[in-house]
Amino acid sequence: MRLSHLLPFVAVTALSLSPSAQAATTITWWHAMEGVLGEKVNAIADEFNASQDDYVVKPVYKGSYSDNLTATIAAFRAGQAPAITQVFEVGTATMMSAKGAIYPVYQLMQDTDTPFDPDAFLPAVKSYYTSSDGHMLSMPFNSSTPVLYYNQDAFAKAGIETPPKTWAELGKDAHKLVESGAAECGLTTAWPSWTQLENFSAVNDLPFATQANGFNGTDARLVFDQQPATVAHIQDLAEWQKSHAFEYGGRADNGTKRFQSGRCAMLTTSSASRAGIQEAAKGKFGFGIAPLPYDAKAVSQPRNSIIGGASLWVMRGQSDKVYQGVAEFMNFLSSPAVQADWASFTGYVPITTAAYQRLKDDGFYAKTPGASVAIDQLTRGTPDDNSRGLRLGNMPQIRNIIAEQLEKAFNGSETAAQALTDAAERGNQELEQFERSVSN
Amino acid sequence: MTTFERHSLTPWLLLAPQLVVVAIFFFWPAAESLRQAFYVQDAFGLGERFVGLANFQHVLASPGYWHAFGVTALFSLLVAAGAMGLALLLAVLADRVLHGARLYRVLLTWPYAVAPAVAGLLWLFMFDPVLGVLTHALAAIGVHWDAQLDPGQALALVVIASIWQQMSYNFVFFLAGLQMIPASLLEAAAIDGAGPFRRFFGITLPLLSPTAFFLLVMNSVYVLFETFATIDSTTLGGPGGATRTLVYKLYEDGFVGRDLGGSSAQSVLLMILVGVLTFIQFRYLERRVAY
């Protein structure tokens, strides 16, 4: 090939290496937001990329939260970790204990002289990602909390005027709904461990585990089985299961479809499911959103519920230039404009007070009934040891164990007390294993 | 023979690609998991500590492991018996078909081409407790189907899905085995007055025994390892651990719980189990096989 033939290629290559493209540093962001949420993530990155020339944020969808955590760990071990990775709330303890693998966000912001005020975040959000010595280790991104969805048509048919406030009221309503023929089933739930144990404990001010639910040390052990109110609650659900006042709908968000199909008249699930439920209920039935019920025998004033969702962790092994960009991107992400947009679009709660204020001023909560339930429930009172959140190692595995044991209680093969005792015992083995593995 | 002795390098060269693949994808990971079984390590690999046999002790002392062992034994027995029995029945029937034999054979081989995860999802949809077609059909005859809560039904679901998958593989081999049996043998027996059952049990079955033996080994391996995708896409090992087999437990502990040492110890135990099973099969069952 003669040189003249090569010239066009050289020209094209030279063009593509124009100064701005050459200078831009790529920041990889692994996440687990699928479907419309994934598109929104891409839009946020595009907006940031368009706002400056120095950095290009590249979001990569890696599958479920669990898949992404596995991928991140494998990549880190191979020296190929992304700059930013999204980790679900129950993976927090795993990430916090991986001191050599993560670049704590507070430190990153300090090192890069980027403004960062942890107090800008809602207390329930901030506390979940803050270490015991008071530093915020990851950047909150998408936070939600469980709420009660109810089918307004079924409620009207059964002659129930207001959604239940307590579990006792809910039990009465659920039976009434089934007996009157207004619905085939009263209540179902998604994320059984998160809604019926973790949040039940927080709202009713009962300990889920020792050491302030793990915030004070990795030697925490599960104690939810020793709380009479918690055991009674699971026993109630198991009783209701027999008469269809409650129907177990499976793990993860499987239970949602029993509500969406109109079979069950009530559902406890994430506030972030609002858009999906709205879509499914359109033309079929009207629905309302109410706070998660509390147990009036256990607590007079319900506490704040705890969050679910995920935060963004910065991984070690990148250049200073990349970290400078990561800091700028984090700053952009937590800005009121981005957060308000993200929250109103998705049903996640705004994670900063400024974003919350902005949504309020825009009239978002007035226009969208039920959207304020989650944020009100998260921000009521001051988080205490029982409602700050959970910081337990191997939590994804523990959730599986709990789901499994709840299944035994709901199918009647074990009493609630027995099922929960076994769950705590098996869960504690996981905690012991975690404690051993991080004390190397 | 003499050619090989003179060119001792050539056979190795020809085998090299295969050996490299086996070494990289089998021996290396196997050696690595053997090593990790003796260590406790954090998820990120930041530190590790030699713990001797502690991982094995934890695994063998945990009731969950033995529960999974029991589930695996029951599950294997049901799937192997079901997949081989049905495949044999279908192969015998397909062998007799005169018209459209090819069509039947293609149709019966089809399920094997479906990826296990896809097959699992298909069964999951049909048996969905709320929306499933079969759930409604069962409700019509008075059976309340909820595999999310009923351990027996969940086990039935994964057994059916696994049998459906593996049956085609067995079918192909049984059919080939049947077609290898000389027709003259069966005709001679028929002339001597042997009825169809006598012919089947006296001639066909013994002559199929090498095929059946091979399939027994293959099915054991299938049940132990390859049913993972079916379980993962349908029951996730639930409800209450009713469908958690040894492989599924290993996955949960290693990839969900990130207990690398513990799950490596389990994989070593599983390797030993498969080795012992295969040894028993070759040592005792093969004697009864007529080649």
XYZ file of C-alpha atoms in Angstrom:
731
model
C 0.000 0.000 0.000
C 1.384 3.337 -0.973
C 1.494 6.261 1.383
C -1.056 8.266 -0.609
C -3.625 5.556 0.076
C -3.072 5.917 3.760
C -3.573 9.661 3.822
C -7.356 9.676 4.273
C -7.008 7.382 7.287
C -4.363 9.570 8.800
C -6.601 12.581 8.346
C -9.557 10.866 9.974
C -7.432 9.679 12.878
C -6.045 13.152 13.387
C -9.531 14.632 13.413
C -10.818 12.215 15.971
C -7.963 13.120 18.248
C -8.952 16.773 18.391
C -7.848 18.532 21.595
C -11.085 18.288 23.573
C -11.550 14.544 22.979
C -7.925 13.951 23.834
C -8.130 15.785 27.112
C -11.365 14.199 28.355
C -10.849 11.631 31.090
C -13.238 8.710 31.134
C -15.006 7.859 34.381
C -16.682 4.457 34.435
C -19.856 4.108 36.483
C -21.298 0.636 37.015
C -24.937 0.549 38.038
C -27.963 -1.708 38.368
C -30.735 0.569 37.133
C -32.712 -1.254 34.474
C -35.330 -0.098 31.981
C -36.551 3.492 32.275
C -34.358 4.036 35.340
C -31.295 3.040 33.290
C -32.259 5.494 30.571
C -32.601 8.198 33.193
C -29.116 7.363 34.507
C -27.752 7.754 30.974
C -29.549 11.075 30.625
C -28.004 12.333 33.873
C -24.532 11.311 32.678
C -25.117 12.976 29.300
C -26.149 16.166 31.017
C -22.968 16.146 33.105
C -20.819 15.364 30.063
C -22.363 18.221 28.123
C -21.806 20.639 31.004
C -17.987 20.446 30.812
C -15.158 19.202 28.554
C -12.741 17.605 30.983
C -14.525 14.389 31.888
C -16.764 11.821 30.260
C -18.898 9.741 32.615
C -19.738 6.371 31.115
C -22.589 4.524 32.845
C -22.581 0.745 32.364
C -25.561 -1.428 33.317
C -24.261 -4.583 35.044
C -27.479 -6.436 35.914
C -29.103 -6.695 39.333
C -27.656 -5.075 42.449
C -26.230 -8.412 43.437
C -24.725 -8.981 39.979
C -23.124 -5.559 40.065
C -21.588 -6.136 43.497
C -20.202 -9.479 42.338
C -18.866 -7.889 39.153
C -17.268 -5.033 41.097
C -15.557 -7.394 43.516
C -14.283 -9.612 40.705
C -13.065 -6.565 38.775
C -11.313 -5.186 41.847
C -9.522 -8.474 42.416
C -8.375 -8.361 38.797
C -7.255 -4.713 39.122
C -10.005 -3.514 36.749
C -12.476 -1.891 39.118
C -14.701 0.926 37.829
C -14.255 4.400 39.323
C -17.833 4.460 40.655
C -20.096 1.541 41.481
C -23.655 1.427 42.766
C -24.154 -0.827 45.782
C -27.510 -1.624 47.393
C -28.071 -0.629 50.995
C -27.608 -4.145 52.373
C -24.152 -4.330 50.768
C -23.066 -1.287 52.809
C -21.356 -3.267 55.566
C -19.428 -5.314 53.024
C -18.169 -2.165 51.316
C -17.361 -0.343 54.558
C -15.229 -3.196 55.773
C -13.243 -3.305 52.506
C -10.997 -0.475 53.625
C -8.272 -0.976 51.021
C -10.746 -1.220 48.170
C -12.834 1.901 48.636
C -12.049 5.597 48.555
C -14.371 7.102 51.216
C -16.420 9.895 49.705
C -15.758 12.397 52.518
C -12.024 11.893 52.005
C -12.287 12.151 48.229
C -14.130 15.444 48.556
C -11.518 16.711 51.022
C -8.557 15.639 48.874
C -10.025 17.278 45.789
C -11.211 20.453 47.555
C -14.785 19.871 46.448
C -17.566 21.365 48.562
C -19.380 18.627 50.475
C -21.831 19.001 53.312
C -23.095 15.726 54.817
C -25.777 17.684 56.669
C -27.394 18.571 53.370
C -28.730 14.999 53.243
C -31.832 13.809 55.057
C -30.813 12.422 58.474
C -32.215 8.928 57.717
C -30.203 8.851 54.498
C -27.028 10.344 55.918
C -26.915 8.038 58.931
C -27.189 4.912 56.777
C -23.946 5.656 54.964
C -21.986 7.246 57.810
C -19.312 5.280 59.658
C -19.338 4.981 63.435
C -16.688 7.734 63.650
C -18.992 10.134 61.821
C -17.708 10.107 58.236
C -19.832 9.625 55.156
C -18.246 6.819 53.181
C -20.458 6.651 50.115
C -22.651 9.003 48.125
C -26.386 8.379 48.528
C -28.072 8.158 45.165
C -31.420 6.360 45.072
C -33.240 5.920 48.361
C -36.731 4.645 48.933
C -38.739 3.367 51.881
C -41.659 0.947 52.182
C -45.195 2.327 52.186
C -48.702 0.859 52.088
C -50.519 0.868 48.746
C -54.265 0.237 48.845
C -56.920 -0.392 46.232
C -59.457 2.430 46.644
C -62.171 0.620 44.659
C -61.957 -2.464 46.860
C -61.941 -0.295 49.983
C -65.095 1.512 48.825
C -66.781 -1.798 48.013
C -66.002 -3.109 51.485
C -67.164 0.145 53.041
C -63.787 1.114 54.503
C -63.233 4.846 54.452
C -59.651 5.441 55.488
C -56.518 3.324 55.089
C -55.429 1.506 58.287
C -52.942 3.267 60.564
C -52.006 0.318 62.758
C -51.491 -3.375 62.124
C -54.549 -4.166 64.260
C -56.699 -1.952 62.036
C -55.099 -3.464 58.961
C -55.987 -6.955 60.164
C -59.646 -5.962 60.592
C -59.751 -4.283 57.192
C -58.069 -7.223 55.480
C -60.658 -9.647 56.830
C -63.476 -7.298 55.962
C -62.203 -6.980 52.394
C -62.129 -10.746 51.920
C -65.364 -11.523 53.751
C -67.334 -8.833 51.915
C -66.048 -10.195 48.610
C -64.456 -6.860 47.738
C -61.140 -8.632 47.092
C -59.888 -12.189 46.972
C -57.028 -11.323 49.260
C -56.461 -8.577 51.809
C -52.756 -7.859 51.983
C -49.639 -9.005 50.183
C -46.066 -7.810 50.371
C -42.932 -7.418 48.317
C -39.438 -7.620 49.873
C -40.751 -9.597 52.874
C -37.708 -9.191 55.118
C -37.324 -5.491 54.393
C -40.977 -4.561 54.914
C -42.126 -7.033 57.584
C -39.039 -7.396 59.777
C -36.438 -4.696 59.131
C -38.889 -1.821 58.824
C -41.365 -3.264 61.305
C -38.533 -3.182 63.854
C -37.482 0.374 62.991
C -40.975 1.882 62.960
C -41.933 0.215 66.257
C -38.602 1.074 67.883
C -37.545 -2.558 68.362
C -33.973 -3.786 67.911
C -33.285 -5.943 64.857
C -29.727 -6.739 65.928
C -27.405 -5.877 68.809
C -24.732 -3.157 68.627
C -27.298 -0.621 67.376
C -28.231 -2.899 64.479
C -24.556 -3.352 63.680
C -23.599 0.344 63.577
C -21.320 -0.099 66.578
C -19.367 -3.140 65.518
C -19.102 -6.278 63.439
C -19.839 -8.424 66.509
C -23.547 -7.581 66.176
C -25.997 -10.473 66.380
C -29.634 -10.747 65.320
C -32.246 -10.340 68.063
C -35.502 -9.783 66.160
C -36.641 -13.225 67.304
C -36.520 -12.051 70.933
C -38.988 -9.181 70.428
C -42.487 -10.390 71.361
C -44.114 -7.732 69.153
C -42.124 -8.834 66.099
C -42.899 -12.506 66.669
C -46.592 -11.685 67.209
C -46.651 -9.712 63.971
C -45.310 -12.632 61.910
C -47.676 -14.985 63.720
C -50.596 -12.701 62.789
C -49.570 -12.751 59.128
C -49.314 -16.544 59.244
C -52.832 -16.736 60.730
C -54.202 -14.337 58.128
C -52.596 -16.427 55.401
C -55.111 -19.188 56.143
C -58.122 -16.988 55.376
C -56.450 -15.054 52.513
C -56.515 -11.889 54.616
C -52.787 -12.074 53.862
C -51.139 -13.831 50.959
C -47.396 -14.337 50.774
C -46.376 -13.278 47.281
C -42.792 -14.488 47.095
C -39.392 -12.890 47.477
C -38.011 -9.674 45.980
C -40.845 -7.720 44.326
C -42.822 -10.778 43.235
C -45.732 -9.939 45.528
C -46.395 -6.704 43.624
C -48.271 -8.468 40.854
C -50.905 -9.781 43.259
C -51.764 -6.139 43.942
C -51.402 -4.992 40.352
C -53.747 -7.714 39.109
C -56.382 -6.567 41.602
C -56.251 -9.813 43.573
C -54.949 -8.313 46.825
C -56.347 -5.024 48.043
C -53.244 -3.909 49.965
C -49.521 -4.116 49.349
C -46.472 -3.108 51.329
C -43.573 -2.266 49.051
C -41.063 0.379 48.089
C -42.145 3.947 47.436
C -40.128 3.632 44.210
C -42.758 1.217 42.858
C -45.265 4.035 42.525
C -44.699 4.612 38.792
C -44.935 0.907 37.978
C -48.113 0.449 39.996
C -49.669 3.531 38.448
C -48.989 2.094 35.006
C -50.469 -1.307 35.894
C -53.539 0.048 37.695
C -54.451 2.503 34.941
C -58.032 1.845 33.841
C -58.404 -1.019 36.324
C -58.635 0.538 39.767
C -57.716 3.614 41.736
C -55.049 3.303 44.399
C -53.854 5.315 47.343
C -50.621 5.437 49.329
C -50.512 5.457 53.122
C -47.710 5.210 55.696
C -46.551 1.755 56.717
C -48.786 0.678 59.646
C -47.303 0.495 63.140
C -48.009 -1.642 66.175
C -49.896 0.507 68.696
C -49.066 -1.965 71.470
C -45.323 -1.619 70.909
C -44.987 2.119 70.369
C -47.183 5.177 70.813
C -45.417 7.370 68.275
C -44.078 5.418 65.273
C -40.409 6.046 64.445
C -38.993 6.833 61.051
C -38.810 3.930 58.631
C -35.452 2.934 57.147
C -34.287 3.324 53.612
C -33.690 0.894 50.831
C -32.088 1.573 47.494
C -28.433 2.171 46.827
C -25.475 4.497 47.153
C -22.431 5.159 45.005
C -19.020 3.923 46.121
C -15.701 5.156 44.765
C -13.165 2.412 44.147
C -9.392 2.632 44.644
C -6.905 2.210 41.825
C -7.673 5.217 39.605
C -5.529 8.239 38.740
C -5.824 11.600 40.546
C -7.315 13.056 37.394
C -10.116 10.511 37.450
C -10.810 11.198 41.126
C -11.006 14.931 40.439
C -13.702 14.135 37.879
C -15.493 11.728 40.200
C -15.677 14.446 42.855
C -17.114 16.922 40.391
C -19.654 14.384 39.190
C -20.703 13.564 42.768
C -21.158 17.246 43.402
C -23.310 17.488 40.283
C -25.350 14.406 41.254
C -26.315 15.709 44.670
C -27.305 19.135 43.360
C -30.962 20.010 44.085
C -31.844 20.212 40.380
C -30.598 16.698 39.537
C -31.986 15.178 42.724
C -35.414 16.788 42.385
C -35.657 15.651 38.783
C -34.574 12.095 39.654
C -36.988 11.839 42.597
C -40.028 13.181 40.767
C -39.331 10.913 37.801
C -38.732 7.691 39.738
C -40.593 7.650 43.057
C -37.329 7.509 44.991
C -37.267 10.102 47.744
C -35.251 13.297 47.311
C -32.137 12.634 49.366
C -31.236 16.219 50.235
C -33.346 18.723 52.100
C -32.738 21.243 49.306
C -34.124 18.882 46.678
C -37.111 18.168 48.907
C -37.727 21.894 49.314
C -37.439 22.415 45.583
C -40.048 19.725 44.854
C -42.330 21.279 47.458
C -41.937 24.737 45.949
C -42.643 23.346 42.488
C -45.918 21.956 43.805
C -44.897 18.372 43.027
C -46.422 16.946 46.204
C -49.650 18.880 45.718
C -49.932 17.533 42.174
C -48.938 13.948 42.969
C -51.065 12.496 45.764
C -49.241 9.988 47.903
C -45.766 11.043 46.813
C -45.114 12.814 50.102
C -45.959 9.777 52.255
C -42.511 8.229 51.879
C -40.549 11.358 52.690
C -42.791 12.261 55.636
C -42.395 8.765 57.031
C -38.605 8.881 56.607
C -38.191 12.256 58.234
C -40.502 11.954 61.237
C -38.607 12.145 64.540
C -34.869 11.680 64.963
C -33.353 8.332 63.951
C -32.308 6.305 67.023
C -30.360 3.067 67.450
C -33.321 1.022 66.228
C -34.242 3.195 63.274
C -30.913 4.430 61.922
C -30.714 1.492 59.558
C -28.923 -1.846 59.434
C -25.216 -2.376 59.093
C -24.860 -6.111 59.013
C -22.369 -8.125 57.016
C -23.614 -10.815 54.628
C -26.996 -9.069 54.708
C -28.037 -10.251 51.209
C -27.563 -13.825 52.424
C -29.332 -13.082 55.713
C -32.304 -11.713 53.777
C -32.517 -14.988 51.877
C -32.457 -16.907 55.140
C -35.187 -14.713 56.593
C -37.351 -15.087 53.475
C -36.882 -18.831 53.676
C -37.884 -18.967 57.338
C -40.858 -16.678 56.766
C -42.005 -19.112 54.081
C -41.954 -21.854 56.704
C -44.082 -19.730 59.027
C -46.526 -18.772 56.271
C -46.991 -22.303 54.934
C -47.666 -23.440 58.467
C -44.789 -25.902 58.769
C -43.343 -23.921 61.688
C -44.703 -21.447 64.227
C -43.603 -17.840 63.844
C -41.514 -18.115 67.004
C -39.736 -21.235 65.768
C -39.204 -19.829 62.278
C -37.748 -16.572 63.590
C -35.524 -18.294 66.137
C -34.079 -20.453 63.352
C -33.734 -17.412 61.109
C -31.788 -15.546 63.781
C -29.620 -18.552 64.531
C -28.751 -19.180 60.900
C -28.340 -15.460 60.272
C -25.938 -15.244 63.196
C -23.758 -17.892 61.600
C -23.515 -15.569 58.599
C -22.578 -12.685 60.881
C -19.927 -14.805 62.581
C -18.514 -15.798 59.227
C -18.433 -12.127 58.195
C -16.720 -11.143 61.419
C -14.062 -13.812 60.858
C -13.464 -12.760 57.269
C -12.962 -9.054 58.003
C -10.783 -9.526 61.071
C -7.863 -10.810 58.991
C 2.260 -47.741 16.906
C 5.838 -47.433 15.695
C 4.938 -44.186 13.937
C 3.809 -42.687 17.221
C 6.939 -43.757 19.007
C 9.116 -42.070 16.438
C 7.134 -38.857 16.433
C 6.551 -38.512 20.136
C 5.921 -34.777 19.845
C 3.185 -34.892 17.196
C 0.383 -36.421 19.289
C 0.995 -33.872 22.045
C 0.913 -31.049 19.560
C -2.376 -32.296 18.176
C -3.810 -32.615 21.662
C -2.424 -29.273 22.801
C -5.452 -27.036 22.074
C -7.756 -29.348 23.990
C -5.268 -29.751 26.836
C -4.845 -26.000 27.131
C -8.607 -25.523 27.318
C -8.949 -28.221 29.974
C -6.021 -26.829 31.956
C -7.273 -23.246 31.925
C -10.963 -23.902 32.447
C -10.819 -26.978 34.623
C -7.541 -27.722 36.358
C -6.613 -24.161 37.214
C -9.965 -23.218 38.826
C -10.116 -26.613 40.525
C -6.636 -26.121 41.997
C -7.547 -22.589 43.046
C -10.719 -23.705 44.833
C -8.792 -26.516 46.488
C -6.369 -23.933 47.856
C -9.089 -21.474 48.921
C -10.904 -24.205 50.809
C -8.156 -23.955 53.441
C -8.275 -20.174 53.802
C -10.640 -17.561 55.155
C -10.702 -14.543 52.922
C -12.652 -11.295 52.749
C -14.712 -10.643 49.617
C -12.268 -8.216 48.044
C -9.245 -10.429 48.517
C -7.515 -7.834 50.693
C -6.337 -10.379 53.220
C -6.470 -14.089 53.858
C -5.643 -16.434 56.677
C -4.841 -20.125 56.648
C -7.412 -21.973 58.735
C -6.651 -25.616 58.023
C -9.762 -27.727 57.936
C -11.983 -25.162 59.674
C -14.006 -24.438 56.519
C -14.758 -28.128 56.111
C -15.718 -28.401 59.767
C -18.141 -25.485 59.438
C -19.713 -26.955 56.325
C -20.052 -30.474 57.655
C -21.369 -29.290 61.018
C -24.073 -27.105 59.503
C -27.565 -28.647 59.358
C -28.194 -26.587 56.226
C -25.563 -28.551 54.336
C -27.092 -31.895 55.230
C -30.533 -30.611 54.410
C -29.262 -29.632 50.952
C -27.641 -33.049 50.710
C -31.002 -34.728 51.353
C -32.768 -32.473 48.863
C -30.097 -33.277 46.282
C -30.457 -37.023 46.799
C -34.241 -36.931 46.432
C -34.096 -34.519 43.522
C -31.428 -36.574 41.687
C -33.355 -39.788 42.118
C -36.608 -38.285 40.828
C -34.999 -36.503 37.879
C -32.734 -39.378 36.804
C -35.514 -41.952 37.085
C -38.073 -39.703 35.415
C -35.836 -38.463 32.607
C -34.519 -41.942 31.777
C -37.818 -43.796 32.175
C -39.822 -41.374 30.063
C -37.079 -41.123 27.453
C -36.950 -44.911 27.128
C -40.719 -45.108 26.782
C -40.758 -42.385 24.130
C -37.798 -43.901 22.299
C -39.501 -47.307 22.134
C -42.665 -45.659 20.831
C -40.812 -43.464 18.320
C -38.818 -46.456 17.134
C -42.034 -48.145 16.023
C -43.520 -45.206 14.199
C -43.628 -45.841 10.465
C -45.035 -42.575 9.151
C -43.557 -39.223 10.002
C -40.847 -40.757 12.169
C -38.480 -37.864 11.518
C -41.008 -35.291 12.672
C -41.594 -37.086 15.959
C -37.878 -37.424 16.539
C -37.215 -33.742 15.890
C -40.059 -32.705 18.147
C -38.885 -34.966 20.941
C -35.303 -33.713 20.645
C -36.312 -30.086 20.679
C -36.392 -29.313 24.407
C -32.670 -30.023 24.644
C -31.961 -27.006 22.447
C -33.731 -24.679 24.900
C -31.353 -23.008 27.356
C -32.056 -24.198 30.937
C -32.760 -20.666 32.167
C -35.284 -20.123 29.365
C -36.910 -23.497 30.029
C -37.100 -22.614 33.723
C -38.801 -19.318 32.932
C -41.328 -21.021 30.631
C -42.325 -23.409 33.401
C -42.352 -20.554 35.886
C -44.825 -18.619 33.728
C -47.089 -21.614 33.284
C -47.055 -22.340 37.010
C -47.109 -18.740 38.273
C -49.318 -18.732 41.392
C -51.310 -15.715 40.164
C -51.102 -15.592 36.382
C -50.082 -19.130 35.367
C -52.126 -21.012 32.785
C -51.584 -24.324 34.539
C -52.378 -22.750 37.914
C -55.838 -21.865 36.641
C -56.276 -25.319 35.120
C -55.306 -26.885 38.451
C -57.654 -24.556 40.333
C -60.477 -25.798 38.104
C -59.923 -29.341 39.369
C -59.625 -28.142 42.939
C -55.854 -28.039 43.420
C -54.522 -24.893 45.039
C -51.142 -24.371 43.395
C -48.611 -22.068 45.032
C -45.054 -23.212 44.476
C -43.813 -20.061 46.215
C -45.109 -21.412 49.502
C -45.619 -25.166 49.171
C -42.327 -27.106 49.408
C -43.686 -30.210 47.669
C -45.064 -28.227 44.766
C -41.832 -26.274 44.401
C -39.838 -29.493 44.230
C -42.332 -30.886 41.719
C -41.882 -27.769 39.593
C -38.080 -28.044 39.352
C -38.240 -31.810 38.901
C -40.694 -31.466 35.989
C -38.660 -28.692 34.367
C -35.408 -30.673 34.739
C -36.907 -33.906 33.435
C -38.368 -32.080 30.457
C -34.906 -30.715 29.648
C -32.866 -33.845 30.103
C -35.365 -36.249 28.536
C -34.459 -35.221 24.989
C -30.797 -35.982 25.497
C -31.644 -39.435 26.826
C -34.159 -39.930 24.039
C -31.540 -39.432 21.309
C -29.225 -42.017 22.868
C -31.955 -44.547 23.593
C -33.304 -44.236 20.071
C -29.832 -44.739 18.590
C -29.371 -47.734 20.911
C -32.674 -49.235 19.822
C -31.820 -48.866 16.184
C -28.541 -50.708 16.702
C -30.365 -53.817 17.876
C -30.495 -56.194 14.914
C -34.080 -56.773 13.812
C -33.221 -60.424 13.134
C -32.797 -61.071 16.883
C -36.246 -59.750 17.686
C -37.786 -61.572 14.734
C -36.183 -64.840 15.778
C -37.583 -64.389 19.291
C -40.997 -63.590 17.874
C -40.917 -66.782 15.797
C -39.997 -68.701 18.954
C -43.182 -67.353 20.484
C -41.886 -64.528 22.711
C -44.482 -61.763 23.243
C -43.662 -58.030 23.034
C -42.946 -57.744 26.775
C -40.753 -60.806 26.812
C -38.872 -59.476 23.784
C -38.415 -56.081 25.437
C -37.154 -57.358 28.771
C -35.278 -60.371 27.374
C -33.550 -58.812 24.394
C -33.988 -55.074 23.981
C -33.245 -54.020 27.550
C -30.055 -56.082 28.026
C -28.772 -54.867 24.677
C -29.525 -51.294 25.712
C -27.648 -51.645 28.983
C -24.431 -49.957 27.768
C -26.500 -46.957 26.639
C -28.455 -46.949 29.873
C -25.261 -47.104 31.902
C -23.702 -44.249 29.996
C -26.871 -42.203 30.463
C -26.963 -42.951 34.176
C -23.495 -41.448 34.579
C -24.373 -38.464 32.406
C -27.675 -37.893 34.188
C -26.054 -37.954 37.616
C -23.664 -35.253 36.497
C -26.515 -33.314 34.910
C -28.634 -33.399 38.039
C -25.769 -32.417 40.304
C -24.487 -29.496 38.257
C -26.565 -28.400 35.314
C -29.916 -28.065 37.048
C -28.547 -24.906 38.646
C -30.011 -22.616 35.979
C -33.426 -24.237 36.240
C -33.514 -23.751 40.004
C -32.106 -20.251 39.839
C -34.740 -19.125 37.350
C -37.707 -20.740 39.110
C -37.607 -21.262 42.873
C -34.273 -19.731 43.955
C -33.860 -22.706 46.257
C -37.072 -21.941 48.168
C -39.534 -22.102 49.729
C -37.828 -22.761 53.001
C -34.856 -24.385 51.266
C -37.047 -27.133 49.769
C -35.275 -26.934 46.408
C -31.802 -25.917 47.537
C -29.446 -28.504 46.107
C -25.743 -28.737 46.931
C -24.773 -26.747 43.850
C -27.327 -24.061 44.594
C -26.122 -23.771 48.183
C -22.548 -23.508 46.978
C -23.553 -20.665 44.666
C -25.510 -18.863 47.384
C -22.691 -19.084 49.896
C -20.022 -18.118 47.385
C -21.693 -15.476 45.256
C -24.462 -14.070 47.439
C -22.802 -14.581 50.826
C -19.265 -14.108 49.454
C -17.904 -16.799 51.755
C -15.192 -17.957 49.383
C -13.529 -20.364 51.796
C -16.772 -22.061 52.771
C -18.039 -22.396 49.237
C -14.654 -23.653 48.032
C -14.795 -26.313 50.723
C -18.254 -27.252 49.460
C -17.025 -27.492 45.883
C -14.185 -29.775 46.980
C -16.712 -31.969 48.798
C -18.887 -32.003 45.693
C -15.915 -33.036 43.545
C -15.262 -35.906 45.936
C -18.935 -36.884 45.873
C -19.044 -37.017 42.074
C -15.803 -38.981 42.016
C -17.158 -41.527 44.488
C -20.464 -41.823 42.633
C -18.752 -42.396 39.306
C -16.404 -44.921 40.890
C -19.313 -46.867 42.362
C -21.138 -46.793 39.092
C -18.131 -48.117 37.173
C -17.085 -50.602 39.799
C -20.434 -52.223 40.559
C -22.976 -51.333 37.940
C -20.754 -51.756 34.936
C -20.292 -55.432 35.755
C -23.910 -55.952 34.945
C -23.622 -54.232 31.596
C -23.449 -56.493 28.547
C -21.410 -54.892 25.785
